[in-house]
Coordinates of C-alpha atoms in Angstrom, one line a residue:
M1 CA 26.5 321.8 83.3
K2 CA 25.3 320.8 86.4
I3 CA 28.8 320.7 88.4
L4 CA 29.3 323.6 86.4
T5 CA 26.6 325.8 87.8
I6 CA 27.3 324.5 91.5
Y7 CA 30.7 325.6 91.2
L8 CA 30.4 329.0 89.5
L9 CA 27.8 329.6 92.4
I10 CA 29.8 328.6 95.3
I11 CA 32.9 331.1 93.8
Y12 CA 29.9 333.8 93.4
F13 CA 29.1 332.9 96.7
I14 CA 32.8 333.3 98.1
V15 CA 33.8 336.1 96.7
F16 CA 30.7 338.6 97.3
I17 CA 28.7 337.3 100.4
E18 CA 31.9 335.6 102.4
N19 CA 34.5 338.6 101.1
V20 CA 37.0 335.2 100.9
V21 CA 39.8 336.8 98.7
I22 CA 40.6 334.6 95.5
V23 CA 44.4 334.1 95.7
N24 CA 47.3 333.2 93.1
C25 CA 45.2 334.2 90.0
E26 CA 44.8 338.1 87.8
I27 CA 41.2 338.5 87.9
E28 CA 41.2 338.3 83.6
Q29 CA 42.3 334.8 84.2
L30 CA 39.6 334.0 86.8
M31 CA 36.5 331.3 86.0
I32 CA 34.9 328.9 84.3
N33 CA 37.1 325.7 84.0
G34 CA 36.6 324.5 88.2
C35 CA 38.2 324.7 90.9
E36 CA 42.1 324.4 89.9
K37 CA 44.0 325.2 92.6
F38 CA 43.9 325.9 96.5
D39 CA 46.4 327.6 98.6
E40 CA 47.0 326.7 102.3
S41 CA 44.2 328.6 104.0
G42 CA 41.7 326.8 101.8
D43 CA 40.7 329.8 99.4
V44 CA 39.9 328.9 95.9
C45 CA 41.6 330.1 92.4
I46 CA 39.9 329.3 89.7
K47 CA 40.2 330.3 85.6
L48 CA 38.1 332.1 83.5
K49 CA 36.4 331.2 80.1
K50 CA 38.2 332.1 76.8
L51 CA 35.9 335.3 76.4
N52 CA 34.3 337.8 79.0
F53 CA 32.3 340.3 79.4
Y54 CA 33.7 343.2 80.0
T55 CA 32.6 347.2 81.0
I56 CA 34.5 349.5 80.3
N57 CA 34.4 353.5 81.4
S58 CA 36.5 356.7 80.1
V59 CA 37.8 358.5 83.3
D60 CA 38.2 361.8 82.6
Q61 CA 36.0 363.1 79.7
P62 CA 33.1 361.3 77.2
L63 CA 33.7 358.9 74.8
T64 CA 34.1 360.0 71.1
K65 CA 33.3 358.5 68.0
D66 CA 36.9 358.4 67.0
L67 CA 38.2 356.7 70.0
L68 CA 35.1 354.1 69.8
E69 CA 35.9 353.5 65.9
Y70 CA 39.7 352.9 66.7
V71 CA 38.8 350.3 69.2
E72 CA 36.8 348.4 67.1
N73 CA 39.1 348.5 64.4
Q74 CA 42.2 347.6 66.0
L75 CA 40.5 344.5 68.2
S76 CA 38.7 343.6 65.4
I77 CA 35.6 343.4 66.9
N78 CA 33.4 345.1 64.6
Q79 CA 31.3 342.1 63.4
D80 CA 27.3 342.0 64.1
D81 CA 28.0 339.3 66.9
N82 CA 31.0 341.0 69.0
K83 CA 30.4 344.7 68.9
L84 CA 30.7 347.5 71.3
I85 CA 28.0 348.2 73.2
L86 CA 27.6 351.8 74.2
T87 CA 25.7 352.3 77.7
S88 CA 26.5 356.0 78.4
E89 CA 28.3 358.6 77.1
N90 CA 31.3 357.8 79.5
Q91 CA 30.7 353.8 79.2
F92 CA 30.5 351.0 76.8
N93 CA 30.6 347.1 77.0
V94 CA 32.4 344.7 75.0
Y95 CA 33.4 340.7 75.3
L96 CA 37.1 340.2 74.7
N97 CA 39.7 337.3 74.5
E98 CA 42.8 337.5 76.1
D99 CA 44.7 339.1 73.2
Q100 CA 41.8 341.3 73.0
F101 CA 42.2 342.3 76.8
K102 CA 45.8 342.5 77.0
F103 CA 45.8 344.9 74.0
L104 CA 43.2 347.4 75.8
N105 CA 44.8 346.8 78.8
E106 CA 48.3 348.2 77.6
K107 CA 46.5 351.1 76.2
K108 CA 44.3 352.1 78.6
K109 CA 46.2 355.2 80.6
E110 CA 46.8 356.2 76.6
F111 CA 42.9 356.3 76.2
G112 CA 42.0 357.2 79.6
L113 CA 39.7 353.8 79.9
E114 CA 39.1 352.1 83.2
I115 CA 38.3 348.4 82.1
K116 CA 36.3 345.9 84.8
L117 CA 35.3 342.3 84.5
N118 CA 31.9 342.0 84.9
L119 CA 31.9 339.2 86.7
V120 CA 28.0 338.5 87.2
K121 CA 27.3 339.3 83.4
N122 CA 29.5 336.3 82.8
L123 CA 28.1 333.9 85.6
E124 CA 24.6 334.5 84.3
E125 CA 25.1 334.1 80.3
I126 CA 26.7 330.5 81.4
L127 CA 23.9 329.8 83.6
G128 CA 21.3 330.8 81.2
T129 CA 19.2 332.5 84.6
S130 CA 19.8 335.2 86.9
I131 CA 22.6 335.1 89.8
E132 CA 19.7 336.2 92.5
T133 CA 17.8 333.2 91.4
E134 CA 20.8 330.6 92.0
I135 CA 21.9 332.2 95.1
D136 CA 18.5 331.6 96.2
K137 CA 18.3 328.1 95.6
L138 CA 22.0 327.6 96.9
K139 CA 20.5 329.2 100.1
R140 CA 18.2 326.1 100.1
I141 CA 20.4 323.2 99.4
T142 CA 23.6 321.8 100.8
V143 CA 26.5 321.2 98.3
L144 CA 28.4 318.2 99.0
I145 CA 31.5 318.6 96.7
E146 CA 34.0 316.2 98.7
S147 CA 36.9 316.8 95.6
M148 CA 36.9 320.6 97.2
R149 CA 39.0 321.6 100.0
F150 CA 37.9 323.8 102.8
N151 CA 39.6 325.4 106.0
Y152 CA 37.4 323.5 108.4
N153 CA 38.8 325.7 111.2
K154 CA 36.7 329.1 110.7
A155 CA 34.1 328.5 113.9
G156 CA 36.8 329.2 116.5
N157 CA 36.3 325.4 117.7
R158 CA 37.8 321.6 117.0
Y159 CA 35.1 320.4 115.2
G160 CA 34.9 323.5 112.3
Q161 CA 33.0 324.9 109.6
S162 CA 31.5 324.5 106.2
P163 CA 32.0 327.5 103.9
F164 CA 28.6 327.2 102.5
L165 CA 26.1 329.2 104.2
V166 CA 23.1 327.8 104.7
R167 CA 20.5 330.2 106.9
S168 CA 17.7 329.2 109.1
E169 CA 14.2 330.3 108.2
S170 CA 14.7 333.4 110.8
G171 CA 18.3 334.2 109.8
I172 CA 19.5 334.3 113.0
I173 CA 21.6 331.3 112.6
D174 CA 23.3 329.3 110.0
Y175 CA 23.8 325.4 109.6
N176 CA 27.0 325.4 108.4
H177 CA 29.3 324.8 111.6
Y178 CA 29.4 323.7 115.5
F179 CA 28.7 326.3 118.3
N180 CA 31.6 326.1 120.4
Y181 CA 30.7 327.5 124.1
N182 CA 31.5 330.9 123.8
Q183 CA 29.2 331.0 120.6
L184 CA 26.5 328.6 122.5
T185 CA 26.5 331.5 125.2
D186 CA 25.6 334.2 122.6
F187 CA 22.9 332.4 120.4
M188 CA 21.2 331.9 123.7
K189 CA 21.3 335.7 124.6
K190 CA 20.6 336.7 121.6
I191 CA 17.6 334.2 120.8
S192 CA 16.3 335.5 124.2
N193 CA 16.6 339.4 123.5
Y194 CA 15.0 338.6 120.5
Y195 CA 11.7 337.0 121.7
P196 CA 11.5 338.2 125.4
N197 CA 7.9 337.1 125.9
Q198 CA 8.6 333.3 124.4
S199 CA 11.5 332.7 126.0
K200 CA 13.4 332.6 129.7
L201 CA 17.3 332.0 129.8
Y202 CA 18.8 330.9 132.7
S203 CA 21.4 328.4 133.7
I204 CA 20.9 325.3 135.8
G205 CA 24.6 325.2 137.2
K206 CA 28.5 325.1 136.2
S207 CA 30.2 322.6 134.8
S208 CA 33.2 321.3 136.9
L209 CA 35.5 323.9 135.0
G210 CA 33.0 326.2 135.9
R211 CA 31.1 326.9 132.3
E212 CA 27.3 327.5 132.9
L213 CA 24.9 324.7 131.8
W214 CA 22.5 327.2 129.9
A215 CA 19.2 326.1 130.0
I216 CA 15.8 328.2 128.1
D217 CA 12.4 327.9 128.4
L218 CA 10.3 328.3 125.5
S219 CA 6.5 329.1 125.9
N220 CA 3.9 332.0 125.4
F221 CA 5.1 334.2 128.8
Q222 CA 3.2 337.2 127.6
L223 CA -0.3 336.9 129.7
K224 CA 0.7 337.3 133.8
N225 CA -0.8 336.4 136.9
N226 CA -1.7 338.0 139.8
N227 CA -0.4 335.6 142.2
N228 CA 3.1 335.7 140.6
N229 CA 4.9 334.9 143.3
N230 CA 7.4 337.4 142.7
N231 CA 9.8 335.1 140.3
N232 CA 12.3 337.2 138.8
N233 CA 12.6 335.8 135.4
N234 CA 15.4 338.3 133.2
N235 CA 16.1 336.6 130.1
N236 CA 19.8 338.0 130.2
N237 CA 20.2 336.6 134.0
N238 CA 23.6 334.6 134.1
N239 CA 22.8 333.2 137.9
N240 CA 23.6 329.4 137.7
N241 CA 21.3 328.9 140.4
N242 CA 18.1 328.6 139.1
N243 CA 15.7 328.3 141.9
N244 CA 15.2 331.4 142.5
N245 CA 14.5 332.0 138.2
N246 CA 12.0 329.5 137.9
N247 CA 10.8 327.7 141.0
N248 CA 6.8 327.3 138.8
N249 CA 7.1 328.5 135.1
N250 CA 2.7 327.9 135.4
N251 CA 3.0 330.6 138.3
N252 CA 3.6 332.9 135.7
N253 CA 0.9 331.8 133.5
N254 CA -3.3 332.0 133.6
K255 CA -3.3 328.6 133.0
F256 CA -1.5 325.2 133.5
K257 CA 0.8 324.1 131.4
Q258 CA 2.8 320.5 130.8
N259 CA 6.5 320.7 131.6
I260 CA 9.0 318.9 129.0
K261 CA 12.9 318.8 129.2
L262 CA 15.2 318.2 126.3
V263 CA 18.8 317.4 126.8
G264 CA 21.5 317.2 124.6
N265 CA 26.0 316.7 124.6
M266 CA 25.9 314.6 127.7
H267 CA 28.6 312.8 126.0
G268 CA 30.8 315.8 125.1
D269 CA 32.2 314.1 121.5
E270 CA 28.1 312.9 120.9
V271 CA 27.6 316.6 119.0
I272 CA 24.7 316.1 116.5
G273 CA 22.2 316.5 119.5
R274 CA 23.6 319.3 120.6
Q275 CA 23.2 321.2 117.3
M276 CA 19.3 320.0 116.9
L277 CA 18.7 321.4 120.0
I278 CA 20.4 325.1 119.0
Y279 CA 18.4 324.7 115.8
L280 CA 15.0 323.3 117.4
I281 CA 15.3 326.5 119.9
D282 CA 15.7 329.0 116.4
H283 CA 12.5 327.0 115.2
L284 CA 10.0 327.0 117.5
L285 CA 10.1 330.9 118.1
Y286 CA 10.8 331.4 114.9
R287 CA 7.3 329.5 113.8
N288 CA 5.4 330.7 116.6
S289 CA 6.2 334.4 115.7
K290 CA 5.0 333.4 112.1
V291 CA 1.4 332.2 114.0
D292 CA 2.1 328.5 112.4
K293 CA -0.9 326.9 114.2
E294 CA 0.5 323.4 115.2
Y295 CA 3.2 325.9 116.7
V296 CA 1.0 328.2 118.4
E297 CA -0.4 325.5 120.6
I298 CA 2.2 324.0 121.7
F299 CA 3.7 327.4 123.1
E300 CA -0.4 327.9 124.2
N301 CA 0.0 324.4 125.9
L302 CA 3.6 323.7 127.2
I303 CA 6.8 325.0 128.5
I304 CA 9.7 323.3 126.4
S305 CA 12.7 323.5 128.6
I306 CA 16.0 323.0 126.3
V307 CA 19.1 322.3 127.6
P308 CA 21.6 321.8 124.6
S309 CA 24.5 321.0 126.2
M310 CA 25.4 318.8 129.3
N311 CA 28.8 318.8 128.8
P312 CA 30.3 321.9 127.6
D313 CA 33.7 320.9 129.2
G314 CA 33.6 317.3 127.1
Y315 CA 32.6 319.2 124.3
E316 CA 35.3 321.4 123.8
L317 CA 38.0 318.8 124.8
G318 CA 36.7 316.9 122.8
Q319 CA 36.3 313.7 125.0
R320 CA 32.8 311.6 125.8
E321 CA 33.3 312.4 130.0
N322 CA 33.8 315.4 131.8
A323 CA 36.7 317.6 132.6
N324 CA 37.1 314.8 135.6
H325 CA 36.9 312.2 133.3
F326 CA 33.3 310.8 134.5
D327 CA 30.5 309.4 132.2
L328 CA 28.2 311.1 132.8
N329 CA 25.6 308.6 131.7
R330 CA 27.2 306.1 134.2
N331 CA 26.6 308.9 137.3
F332 CA 22.8 309.0 137.8
P333 CA 21.3 307.6 141.2
D334 CA 20.1 303.6 140.5
K335 CA 17.9 301.7 142.4
F336 CA 20.2 298.7 141.8
V337 CA 23.3 300.1 142.1
G338 CA 25.0 297.6 144.6
S339 CA 27.8 297.9 146.7
S340 CA 30.8 297.5 144.4
S341 CA 29.8 300.4 142.1
E342 CA 32.6 303.0 142.0
L343 CA 30.8 305.3 139.8
Y344 CA 28.8 306.7 142.5
K345 CA 31.6 307.9 145.2
K346 CA 31.1 311.3 143.9
I347 CA 28.0 312.8 141.4
Q348 CA 29.5 315.2 139.1
P349 CA 28.2 319.2 139.2
E350 CA 26.5 318.6 136.0
V351 CA 24.8 315.6 136.8
Q352 CA 23.8 317.0 139.9
S353 CA 22.9 320.4 138.1
I354 CA 20.0 317.8 136.5
I355 CA 19.1 316.3 139.1
D356 CA 18.0 319.5 141.2
W357 CA 16.4 321.1 137.9
S358 CA 14.4 318.2 138.0
N359 CA 13.5 317.8 141.6
Q360 CA 12.8 321.5 141.2
R361 CA 10.2 321.0 138.1
N362 CA 7.4 319.3 137.4
F363 CA 8.4 317.4 134.0
V364 CA 6.4 315.5 132.1
M365 CA 8.3 314.0 129.8
S366 CA 11.8 314.3 128.7
A367 CA 14.8 313.5 126.0
N368 CA 18.2 312.9 126.2
L369 CA 20.0 313.3 122.5
H370 CA 23.0 311.6 121.8
G371 CA 25.2 310.3 118.7
G372 CA 26.5 307.2 117.6
S373 CA 23.5 305.2 116.3
L374 CA 20.6 305.7 115.2
V375 CA 17.3 304.3 117.0
A376 CA 15.0 305.7 120.0
N377 CA 15.9 303.9 123.2
Y378 CA 13.7 303.1 126.2
P379 CA 14.0 301.8 129.6
F380 CA 14.8 300.0 131.2
D381 CA 18.5 300.7 130.2
S382 CA 19.1 297.9 133.3
T383 CA 17.4 294.6 134.4
R384 CA 15.9 294.7 137.6
A385 CA 16.8 290.5 137.5
N386 CA 20.3 290.7 140.0
D387 CA 21.3 293.4 142.3
N388 CA 24.0 294.5 139.9
G389 CA 21.0 295.4 137.0
Y390 CA 23.3 294.2 134.7
G391 CA 22.1 291.7 132.1
F392 CA 23.0 291.3 128.2
G393 CA 20.3 291.2 125.7
I394 CA 17.4 290.6 128.0
Q395 CA 14.5 292.4 127.5
Y396 CA 13.0 294.7 130.4
P397 CA 10.2 297.2 130.0
T398 CA 8.6 299.2 132.4
S399 CA 5.2 298.9 133.7
D400 CA 4.5 302.0 131.1
D401 CA 6.0 299.7 128.4
V402 CA 2.9 300.9 126.0
V403 CA 3.7 304.3 126.6
F404 CA 7.1 304.5 126.2
R405 CA 6.9 302.6 122.9
R406 CA 4.9 305.3 121.3
M407 CA 7.0 307.6 122.3
A408 CA 10.1 306.1 120.9
L409 CA 7.8 305.4 117.5
T410 CA 6.4 308.8 117.6
Y411 CA 10.2 309.9 117.1
S412 CA 11.1 307.3 114.7
L413 CA 8.1 307.4 112.5
N414 CA 8.6 311.1 111.6
H415 CA 12.2 310.8 111.2
A416 CA 13.3 310.8 107.8
K417 CA 15.7 307.5 108.4
M418 CA 15.2 305.8 111.8
Y419 CA 12.3 304.2 111.4
Q420 CA 13.7 302.1 108.3
S421 CA 16.3 300.4 110.9
K422 CA 17.7 296.9 109.4
E423 CA 19.5 296.8 113.1
F424 CA 16.2 297.8 115.3
L425 CA 12.5 297.0 114.5
G426 CA 10.4 300.4 113.6
G427 CA 14.0 302.5 114.7
I428 CA 13.5 301.6 118.4
V429 CA 14.9 299.2 120.9
N430 CA 14.4 298.0 124.9
G431 CA 17.4 300.0 126.4
A432 CA 18.5 296.5 128.3
K433 CA 17.6 294.5 124.9
W434 CA 20.3 296.8 123.5
Y435 CA 22.7 296.5 125.9
T436 CA 22.8 297.5 129.6
L437 CA 24.0 300.2 131.9
R438 CA 23.2 301.1 135.1
G439 CA 23.3 305.3 136.3
G440 CA 22.0 306.4 133.4
M441 CA 19.7 309.2 132.9
Q442 CA 16.5 307.6 132.0
D443 CA 16.1 304.9 134.3
Y444 CA 16.7 308.0 136.7
N445 CA 14.3 310.0 135.6
Y446 CA 11.1 306.8 135.7
D447 CA 12.5 306.0 139.0
F448 CA 13.0 309.1 141.0
T449 CA 11.3 311.7 139.0
N450 CA 7.7 312.5 137.6
A451 CA 9.1 312.8 133.8
M452 CA 9.2 309.4 131.6
E453 CA 12.6 310.0 129.1
I454 CA 13.4 307.8 126.0
T455 CA 16.9 308.3 124.8
L456 CA 17.5 309.0 121.0
E457 CA 20.5 308.4 118.9
L458 CA 20.5 310.5 116.4
S459 CA 23.6 309.6 114.4
S460 CA 25.4 306.6 113.8
E461 CA 29.0 308.9 113.1
K462 CA 29.5 311.0 116.7
I463 CA 31.1 314.0 114.7
P464 CA 29.9 314.5 111.4
K465 CA 31.3 316.7 109.2
S466 CA 29.8 320.4 109.4
I467 CA 29.1 320.9 106.0
E468 CA 25.9 317.6 107.0
L469 CA 24.3 319.6 109.9
N470 CA 21.4 321.2 107.2
R471 CA 20.5 317.3 106.2
F472 CA 20.5 316.2 109.8
W473 CA 18.4 319.2 111.1
N474 CA 15.8 318.4 108.1
D475 CA 16.1 314.7 109.1
N476 CA 15.4 315.1 112.8
R477 CA 12.7 318.9 112.5
N478 CA 9.6 317.6 112.4
A479 CA 10.5 314.2 114.2
L480 CA 10.9 316.8 117.3
V481 CA 7.9 318.7 116.6
K482 CA 6.3 316.2 116.8
F483 CA 7.4 314.4 120.1
I484 CA 7.8 317.4 121.8
S485 CA 3.8 317.4 120.9
L486 CA 2.9 314.8 122.3
P487 CA 1.6 315.3 125.7
L488 CA -0.8 317.2 123.9
T489 CA -2.3 313.7 122.6
M490 CA -2.1 311.6 125.2
S491 CA -2.1 312.4 128.8
I492 CA -4.3 314.0 131.4
Y493 CA -3.0 316.1 133.9
G494 CA -5.1 318.0 136.7
R495 CA -5.3 320.1 139.9
V496 CA -5.8 317.8 143.7
C497 CA -6.8 320.4 146.5
N498 CA -9.0 320.3 149.6
N499 CA -12.6 321.7 150.2
N500 CA -10.9 324.8 151.6
N501 CA -9.4 325.6 147.8
E502 CA -5.7 324.7 149.0
N503 CA -3.4 323.1 147.1
L504 CA -2.3 319.4 148.3
F505 CA 0.9 317.5 147.5
A506 CA -0.5 314.3 146.2
Q507 CA -0.2 311.2 144.8
I508 CA -1.1 309.8 141.5
Q509 CA -1.1 306.2 140.7
I510 CA -2.8 304.1 138.0
S511 CA -3.8 300.7 138.5
N512 CA -1.8 297.9 137.1
I513 CA 1.2 301.1 136.5
D514 CA 4.1 300.7 139.4
K515 CA 4.6 304.1 138.8
I516 CA 3.5 307.4 140.8
V517 CA 3.8 310.5 140.1
T518 CA 2.8 313.6 142.5
T519 CA 1.3 317.2 142.3
D520 CA 3.6 320.0 142.3
P521 CA 2.8 321.4 145.6
S522 CA 3.0 325.2 144.7
N523 CA -0.2 324.8 142.5
G524 CA -1.3 321.5 143.2
Y525 CA -1.3 320.6 139.8
Y526 CA 0.2 316.8 138.0
S527 CA 0.6 315.8 134.4
R528 CA 0.7 312.1 133.2
L529 CA 1.5 310.4 129.8
L530 CA -1.1 307.5 129.0
D531 CA -1.9 305.9 126.2
D532 CA -5.6 306.0 125.0
G533 CA -7.8 303.4 127.0
F534 CA -10.1 303.0 130.3
Y535 CA -8.0 303.7 133.6
N536 CA -8.9 303.7 137.4
V537 CA -6.9 306.7 138.9
T538 CA -6.3 307.2 142.4
V539 CA -5.1 309.8 144.1
S540 CA -4.0 310.0 147.8
S541 CA -2.4 312.9 150.3
F542 CA -1.3 312.2 153.9
G543 CA -4.6 313.4 156.3
Y544 CA -7.0 313.2 153.6
K545 CA -9.1 310.5 152.2
S546 CA -8.0 308.8 148.8
I547 CA -10.2 309.2 145.7
T548 CA -10.6 306.8 142.8
K549 CA -12.2 308.0 139.4
S550 CA -12.5 305.7 136.5
I551 CA -11.9 307.6 133.2
L552 CA -11.2 307.0 129.4
L553 CA -9.4 308.5 127.7
N554 CA -9.7 308.9 123.9
P555 CA -7.1 308.5 121.4
N556 CA -4.7 311.3 120.8
S557 CA -6.4 313.2 123.3
R558 CA -5.5 314.3 126.9
E559 CA -8.2 314.8 129.5
N560 CA -8.4 317.5 132.6
I561 CA -9.1 315.8 135.7
D562 CA -9.4 317.8 138.6
F563 CA -9.6 316.1 142.5
I564 CA -11.0 317.6 145.6
L565 CA -10.1 315.2 148.8
D566 CA -11.9 315.3 151.9
F567 CA -10.0 315.5 155.3
E568 CA -9.7 312.4 157.3
N569 CA -12.1 312.1 160.1

């Protein structure tokens, strides 16, 4: 009965919601025996049960008693358990088998009748509940029926679309198909128009084939500062040079906000990360609009910058590399590249766009979303023990290893399955321990920017069936939200200025940790992830006396620590 219920709901959903035509059968032959036949387009044909509920209307004049008695007698349906039900002077309902229907169908012109199958009534009798109730359930689940063959080309791209419509909470998107480049563009414009005070859409550059590399900033941008710097952030701005669009989003808000970036689809054929970021954009904006406390805190204190697709050309071509056949995760500058490398003769436009964007923004944390495994991978990806940065199965951590492990574990432990990995303890792994590479984006971020980045592998299968997307979203949703909230629970930040209250470009270093972060000279603010504990924090700037402060960072907290530097004598 459960399988039957699912089949019938699918039939109703396809016919009434999706307007898919049922083919190769007459309507009176449809219904109960499950899916029996498919045509080449993927449409379905289903048989009806033996006895079905019909609504009969008199076309020209009210129904007479003589006509009703004649119909009852001819059809032998005057029994108590199957009688005509008069609903108005022009209409009655009745149950008919196949022979009875044929007889009445032949006489309908003579009697001036119109016969309609009441499909909803039949379905509700079989289900034992209302169609509205069952459709409501259907919207909340993803139905997996491998025996049914559907047309997977309706999404307008090579990755296909499931016929099951699973709407997001907002109703703006559904979780049943992969978004091609045009659909992604439409979504980004639509969502930024829908939430103009909480989102800013822009492009960080163009792909090798000229496609926009769309980015969106999410935060509460409603409160403006009088010292705005005249930034022109138009939600529909398609300018691929973001220098004017987003020099510093913190200048647009009354308080400093730590900035996080998420990048997906670096490899064109690793598509789950792309979809998860699309869903995350929709989810964050919607939950914040509903004044959900956790999400309001994110929007009030952070800026979430998201690039769903770093490699739109590779996605459309269905290949790992970009259109120039470069692996973008081997194309970033590397401190230990060696003279023999062929990878850095030409930095690709997609990579250069990420580099420029990262240099213009003071990101504190980052994640790079991939597919092909299920694990949270943290730096270093390459070993530093030899000139070429290569080694195999060698644990090579950074001096921020505690922080990186916490970042990775935060994602893994909040993911539905990642932490259960049998291959990776706790669902996390040091990159070099797993396998080494050079020219990768996460090592670039740690070596050359303020951001601390990990790589999230979200699916063992690179292109899962579109019908599984809702399951992937359910697996990753909580992990993504907890991950982007990390700066609120493990960081220090503050402003560095001189005695004249002028912003300074300064370096911030933690004792016993190699990485140095810098302030944003436009506002003097720095930001850094740290685990709880005691630290000595030293701040220095050219022409000024250095200052060291001893701090205690309590568990699950962040601290605002400002510095005022004196001029050197």
